[in-house]
Amino acid sequence: MINSTQVSHFVLVAFVNVGDFKYLLFIIVISFYILIIFSNLLLIVVICMNRSLHEPMYMFLCSLFVNELFGSSGLFPFLLTQILSDIHTVSASLCYLQIFCVYTYGGVQYFTLVVMSYDRYLAICYPLQYNTRMTSRKVVILTAFVWLYSVLETVLMPSLIAPLQLCGNTINKVYCDNYSIVKLACSDTTANNIHGLVYMFTIIFGLIILILYTYFRILRVCFSGSKETRQKALSTCTPHIASLLNFSFGCFFEIVQSRFDMSRVPNVLRIFLSLYWLTCQPFFNPIMYGMNMSKIRILCKSLVSGKRR
């Protein structure tokens, strides 16, 4: 039996030996990372610099883009280092730090999508009361709550896995994952399993149900309203729904891979499925919102071309 304090590092065994192709892979991954940074930073700058976008919906979007940068920075630098390395090991402290970053990112993502759906619900279902219900103070409180709750909730994960007695140090992934370490434990993991289930049903399923309920109410109002109301609701809600579906599918892939035996699935496909929610969403969101929201699209074109409206 190996005590967790004696496990100084973990071995990531999911990496495939690609020989000299690792340099090509490194270039592809770092180019993708740079694109994510550029696209999200561009939208953050556009929202912050233009007073016409200092509205609740765009402030929540700005928080979402900041979270994309946070989540990407918790994965890509680590992934790039591992791609160039011949020995895929990571220190225990860095592994726990990555778990904190990855799960905080997931929590903030879902909570922000909930807040954005609530904002759209008020704007469409109660347009005359929107400005009094969604004030600047409320935007700050909701944004602070999203980040604070997600951080506090995620801090429990490393604190619960650190005392575990481990019987091994191999993780069958390309990054550190909470449940992968829990599966290595020889000691009692009841607290970890309870926390994992609570986290899954509150952060993931609970918030998804809440989002779907708000959009159900929005759809009821749209179908009973005018054609103009339906078009306006569709233009503002489509990016949110697409973002929710994309991220939820990614999380579903990750949960299935963590909880079930995937040994019969090709290794490359397993890697893709485990990385989907951490790599595609930070790239998907700025494109989706930038293309579908006319105000952001026009201002982005003006900023890139150097012209002012």
PDB file of C-alpha atoms in Angstrom, residues 89-240:
ATOM      1  CA  THR A  89       5.116  12.373 -15.778  1.00  0.00           C
ATOM      2  CA  VAL A  90       3.641  15.152 -13.682  1.00  0.00           C
ATOM      3  CA  SER A  91       4.312  16.080 -10.062  1.00  0.00           C
ATOM      4  CA  ALA A  92       1.511  15.437  -7.578  1.00  0.00           C
ATOM      5  CA  SER A  93       1.211  19.129  -6.675  1.00  0.00           C
ATOM      6  CA  LEU A  94       0.962  20.188 -10.332  1.00  0.00           C
ATOM      7  CA  CYS A  95      -1.562  17.412 -10.944  1.00  0.00           C
ATOM      8  CA  TYR A  96      -3.791  18.659  -8.115  1.00  0.00           C
ATOM      9  CA  LEU A  97      -3.443  22.225  -9.410  1.00  0.00           C
ATOM     10  CA  GLN A  98      -4.582  21.134 -12.861  1.00  0.00           C
ATOM     11  CA  ILE A  99      -7.586  19.336 -11.371  1.00  0.00           C
ATOM     12  CA  PHE A 100      -8.514  22.554  -9.582  1.00  0.00           C
ATOM     13  CA  CYS A 101      -8.213  24.627 -12.789  1.00  0.00           C
ATOM     14  CA  VAL A 102     -10.104  22.169 -14.991  1.00  0.00           C
ATOM     15  CA  TYR A 103     -13.049  21.649 -12.644  1.00  0.00           C
ATOM     16  CA  THR A 104     -13.274  25.332 -11.732  1.00  0.00           C
ATOM     17  CA  TYR A 105     -13.487  26.049 -15.448  1.00  0.00           C
ATOM     18  CA  GLY A 106     -16.328  23.541 -15.817  1.00  0.00           C
ATOM     19  CA  GLY A 107     -18.237  24.978 -12.856  1.00  0.00           C
ATOM     20  CA  VAL A 108     -17.898  28.589 -14.021  1.00  0.00           C
ATOM     21  CA  GLN A 109     -18.934  27.556 -17.539  1.00  0.00           C
ATOM     22  CA  TYR A 110     -22.200  25.965 -16.436  1.00  0.00           C
ATOM     23  CA  PHE A 111     -23.066  28.632 -13.868  1.00  0.00           C
ATOM     24  CA  THR A 112     -22.425  31.406 -16.385  1.00  0.00           C
ATOM     25  CA  LEU A 113     -24.679  29.699 -18.926  1.00  0.00           C
ATOM     26  CA  VAL A 114     -27.392  29.519 -16.235  1.00  0.00           C
ATOM     27  CA  VAL A 115     -27.022  33.226 -15.429  1.00  0.00           C
ATOM     28  CA  MET A 116     -27.129  34.083 -19.139  1.00  0.00           C
ATOM     29  CA  SER A 117     -30.286  32.026 -19.628  1.00  0.00           C
ATOM     30  CA  TYR A 118     -31.852  33.823 -16.641  1.00  0.00           C
ATOM     31  CA  ASP A 119     -30.866  37.155 -18.192  1.00  0.00           C
ATOM     32  CA  ARG A 120     -32.519  36.208 -21.508  1.00  0.00           C
ATOM     33  CA  TYR A 121     -35.583  34.968 -19.604  1.00  0.00           C
ATOM     34  CA  LEU A 122     -36.026  38.379 -17.944  1.00  0.00           C
ATOM     35  CA  ALA A 123     -35.336  40.292 -21.170  1.00  0.00           C
ATOM     36  CA  ILE A 124     -37.876  38.321 -23.226  1.00  0.00           C
ATOM     37  CA  CYS A 125     -40.539  37.405 -20.678  1.00  0.00           C
ATOM     38  CA  TYR A 126     -40.430  40.647 -18.638  1.00  0.00           C
ATOM     39  CA  PRO A 127     -39.088  43.334 -21.026  1.00  0.00           C
ATOM     40  CA  LEU A 128     -40.679  46.266 -19.185  1.00  0.00           C
ATOM     41  CA  GLN A 129     -39.226  45.180 -15.835  1.00  0.00           C
ATOM     42  CA  TYR A 130     -35.838  44.071 -17.183  1.00  0.00           C
ATOM     43  CA  ASN A 131     -33.856  47.197 -16.254  1.00  0.00           C
ATOM     44  CA  THR A 132     -35.142  47.166 -12.674  1.00  0.00           C
ATOM     45  CA  ARG A 133     -34.617  43.410 -12.210  1.00  0.00           C
ATOM     46  CA  MET A 134     -31.212  43.126 -13.899  1.00  0.00           C
ATOM     47  CA  THR A 135     -29.264  46.080 -12.500  1.00  0.00           C
ATOM     48  CA  SER A 136     -25.496  46.647 -12.680  1.00  0.00           C
ATOM     49  CA  ARG A 137     -25.231  45.694  -9.012  1.00  0.00           C
ATOM     50  CA  LYS A 138     -27.031  42.418  -9.661  1.00  0.00           C
ATOM     51  CA  VAL A 139     -24.700  41.651 -12.580  1.00  0.00           C
ATOM     52  CA  VAL A 140     -21.669  42.099 -10.311  1.00  0.00           C
ATOM     53  CA  ILE A 141     -23.216  39.953  -7.556  1.00  0.00           C
ATOM     54  CA  LEU A 142     -24.162  37.144  -9.955  1.00  0.00           C
ATOM     55  CA  THR A 143     -20.734  37.133 -11.635  1.00  0.00           C
ATOM     56  CA  ALA A 144     -18.937  37.138  -8.277  1.00  0.00           C
ATOM     57  CA  PHE A 145     -21.162  34.303  -7.035  1.00  0.00           C
ATOM     58  CA  VAL A 146     -20.453  32.215 -10.148  1.00  0.00           C
ATOM     59  CA  TRP A 147     -16.695  32.415  -9.665  1.00  0.00           C
ATOM     60  CA  LEU A 148     -16.634  32.232  -5.873  1.00  0.00           C
ATOM     61  CA  TYR A 149     -18.954  29.228  -5.614  1.00  0.00           C
ATOM     62  CA  SER A 150     -17.131  27.355  -8.394  1.00  0.00           C
ATOM     63  CA  VAL A 151     -13.749  27.947  -6.748  1.00  0.00           C
ATOM     64  CA  LEU A 152     -14.936  26.917  -3.272  1.00  0.00           C
ATOM     65  CA  GLU A 153     -16.706  23.829  -4.627  1.00  0.00           C
ATOM     66  CA  THR A 154     -13.658  22.735  -6.605  1.00  0.00           C
ATOM     67  CA  VAL A 155     -11.181  23.305  -3.758  1.00  0.00           C
ATOM     68  CA  LEU A 156     -12.765  20.292  -2.034  1.00  0.00           C
ATOM     69  CA  MET A 157     -11.553  17.920  -4.764  1.00  0.00           C
ATOM     70  CA  PRO A 158      -7.775  18.188  -4.185  1.00  0.00           C
ATOM     71  CA  SER A 159      -8.343  18.359  -0.425  1.00  0.00           C
ATOM     72  CA  LEU A 160     -10.294  15.077  -0.537  1.00  0.00           C
ATOM     73  CA  ILE A 161      -7.883  13.159  -2.792  1.00  0.00           C
ATOM     74  CA  ALA A 162      -4.644  14.354  -1.136  1.00  0.00           C
ATOM     75  CA  PRO A 163      -5.106  12.213   2.051  1.00  0.00           C
ATOM     76  CA  LEU A 164      -5.976   9.054   0.078  1.00  0.00           C
ATOM     77  CA  GLN A 165      -3.691   6.044   0.215  1.00  0.00           C
ATOM     78  CA  LEU A 166      -2.823   5.117  -3.368  1.00  0.00           C
ATOM     79  CA  CYS A 167      -1.846   1.753  -4.800  1.00  0.00           C
ATOM     80  CA  GLY A 168      -0.398   3.177  -8.001  1.00  0.00           C
ATOM     81  CA  ASN A 169       0.461   6.355  -9.835  1.00  0.00           C
ATOM     82  CA  THR A 170      -0.644   5.766 -13.455  1.00  0.00           C
ATOM     83  CA  ILE A 171      -3.410   7.861 -15.004  1.00  0.00           C
ATOM     84  CA  ASN A 172      -4.895   6.627 -18.271  1.00  0.00           C
ATOM     85  CA  LYS A 173      -5.327  10.122 -19.694  1.00  0.00           C
ATOM     86  CA  VAL A 174      -3.276  12.961 -21.144  1.00  0.00           C
ATOM     87  CA  TYR A 175      -4.098  15.284 -18.245  1.00  0.00           C
ATOM     88  CA  CYS A 176      -4.874  14.939 -14.538  1.00  0.00           C
ATOM     89  CA  ASP A 177      -8.411  13.958 -13.621  1.00  0.00           C
ATOM     90  CA  ASN A 178     -10.024  13.713 -10.191  1.00  0.00           C
ATOM     91  CA  TYR A 179     -11.771  10.367 -10.650  1.00  0.00           C
ATOM     92  CA  SER A 180      -8.688   8.777 -12.232  1.00  0.00           C
ATOM     93  CA  ILE A 181      -6.789   9.397  -8.984  1.00  0.00           C
ATOM     94  CA  VAL A 182      -9.709   8.235  -6.839  1.00  0.00           C
ATOM     95  CA  LYS A 183      -9.662   4.917  -8.743  1.00  0.00           C
ATOM     96  CA  LEU A 184      -6.029   4.433  -7.651  1.00  0.00           C
ATOM     97  CA  ALA A 185      -6.961   4.587  -3.968  1.00  0.00           C
ATOM     98  CA  CYS A 186      -6.612   1.645  -1.597  1.00  0.00           C
ATOM     99  CA  SER A 187      -8.299   3.488   1.262  1.00  0.00           C
ATOM    100  CA  ASP A 188     -11.958   4.387   1.735  1.00  0.00           C
ATOM    101  CA  THR A 189     -13.240   6.721  -0.993  1.00  0.00           C
ATOM    102  CA  THR A 190     -16.809   7.168   0.237  1.00  0.00           C
ATOM    103  CA  ALA A 191     -16.369  10.906   0.799  1.00  0.00           C
ATOM    104  CA  ASN A 192     -14.875  11.330  -2.679  1.00  0.00           C
ATOM    105  CA  ASN A 193     -17.695   9.378  -4.336  1.00  0.00           C
ATOM    106  CA  ILE A 194     -20.390  11.319  -2.467  1.00  0.00           C
ATOM    107  CA  HIS A 195     -18.791  14.627  -3.376  1.00  0.00           C
ATOM    108  CA  GLY A 196     -18.423  13.505  -6.997  1.00  0.00           C
ATOM    109  CA  LEU A 197     -22.089  12.542  -7.246  1.00  0.00           C
ATOM    110  CA  VAL A 198     -23.243  15.754  -5.555  1.00  0.00           C
ATOM    111  CA  TYR A 199     -21.005  17.767  -7.896  1.00  0.00           C
ATOM    112  CA  MET A 200     -22.331  15.898 -10.936  1.00  0.00           C
ATOM    113  CA  PHE A 201     -26.007  16.308 -10.081  1.00  0.00           C
ATOM    114  CA  THR A 202     -25.817  19.919  -8.844  1.00  0.00           C
ATOM    115  CA  ILE A 203     -23.286  21.458 -11.208  1.00  0.00           C
ATOM    116  CA  ILE A 204     -24.135  19.469 -14.317  1.00  0.00           C
ATOM    117  CA  PHE A 205     -27.607  17.906 -14.335  1.00  0.00           C
ATOM    118  CA  GLY A 206     -29.201  20.395 -11.932  1.00  0.00           C
ATOM    119  CA  LEU A 207     -27.991  23.431 -13.856  1.00  0.00           C
ATOM    120  CA  ILE A 208     -28.911  21.905 -17.227  1.00  0.00           C
ATOM    121  CA  ILE A 209     -32.469  21.333 -16.001  1.00  0.00           C
ATOM    122  CA  LEU A 210     -32.620  24.931 -14.769  1.00  0.00           C
ATOM    123  CA  ILE A 211     -31.396  26.239 -18.136  1.00  0.00           C
ATOM    124  CA  LEU A 212     -33.861  24.082 -20.074  1.00  0.00           C
ATOM    125  CA  TYR A 213     -36.711  25.317 -17.847  1.00  0.00           C
ATOM    126  CA  THR A 214     -35.875  28.976 -18.549  1.00  0.00           C
ATOM    127  CA  TYR A 215     -35.723  28.346 -22.302  1.00  0.00           C
ATOM    128  CA  PHE A 216     -39.017  26.457 -22.145  1.00  0.00           C
ATOM    129  CA  ARG A 217     -40.579  29.576 -20.609  1.00  0.00           C
ATOM    130  CA  ILE A 218     -38.910  31.723 -23.269  1.00  0.00           C
ATOM    131  CA  LEU A 219     -40.264  29.528 -26.082  1.00  0.00           C
ATOM    132  CA  ARG A 220     -43.786  29.764 -24.662  1.00  0.00           C
ATOM    133  CA  VAL A 221     -43.605  33.557 -24.782  1.00  0.00           C
ATOM    134  CA  CYS A 222     -42.091  33.525 -28.277  1.00  0.00           C
ATOM    135  CA  PHE A 223     -44.746  31.289 -29.792  1.00  0.00           C
ATOM    136  CA  SER A 224     -47.501  33.412 -28.300  1.00  0.00           C
ATOM    137  CA  GLY A 225     -45.867  36.662 -29.449  1.00  0.00           C
ATOM    138  CA  SER A 226     -45.293  38.395 -32.762  1.00  0.00           C
ATOM    139  CA  LYS A 227     -42.942  37.303 -35.530  1.00  0.00           C
ATOM    140  CA  GLU A 228     -40.522  40.087 -34.586  1.00  0.00           C
ATOM    141  CA  THR A 229     -40.427  38.836 -30.997  1.00  0.00           C
ATOM    142  CA  ARG A 230     -39.649  35.303 -32.156  1.00  0.00           C
ATOM    143  CA  GLN A 231     -36.843  36.483 -34.440  1.00  0.00           C
ATOM    144  CA  LYS A 232     -35.276  38.616 -31.710  1.00  0.00           C
ATOM    145  CA  ALA A 233     -35.450  35.768 -29.193  1.00  0.00           C
ATOM    146  CA  LEU A 234     -34.014  33.321 -31.717  1.00  0.00           C
ATOM    147  CA  SER A 235     -31.067  35.567 -32.565  1.00  0.00           C
ATOM    148  CA  THR A 236     -30.083  36.062 -28.915  1.00  0.00           C
ATOM    149  CA  CYS A 237     -30.860  32.565 -27.597  1.00  0.00           C
ATOM    150  CA  THR A 238     -29.392  30.422 -30.384  1.00  0.00           C
ATOM    151  CA  PRO A 239     -25.732  30.972 -29.363  1.00  0.00           C
ATOM    152  CA  HIS A 240     -26.557  30.156 -25.721  1.00  0.00           C
TER     153      HIS A 240
END
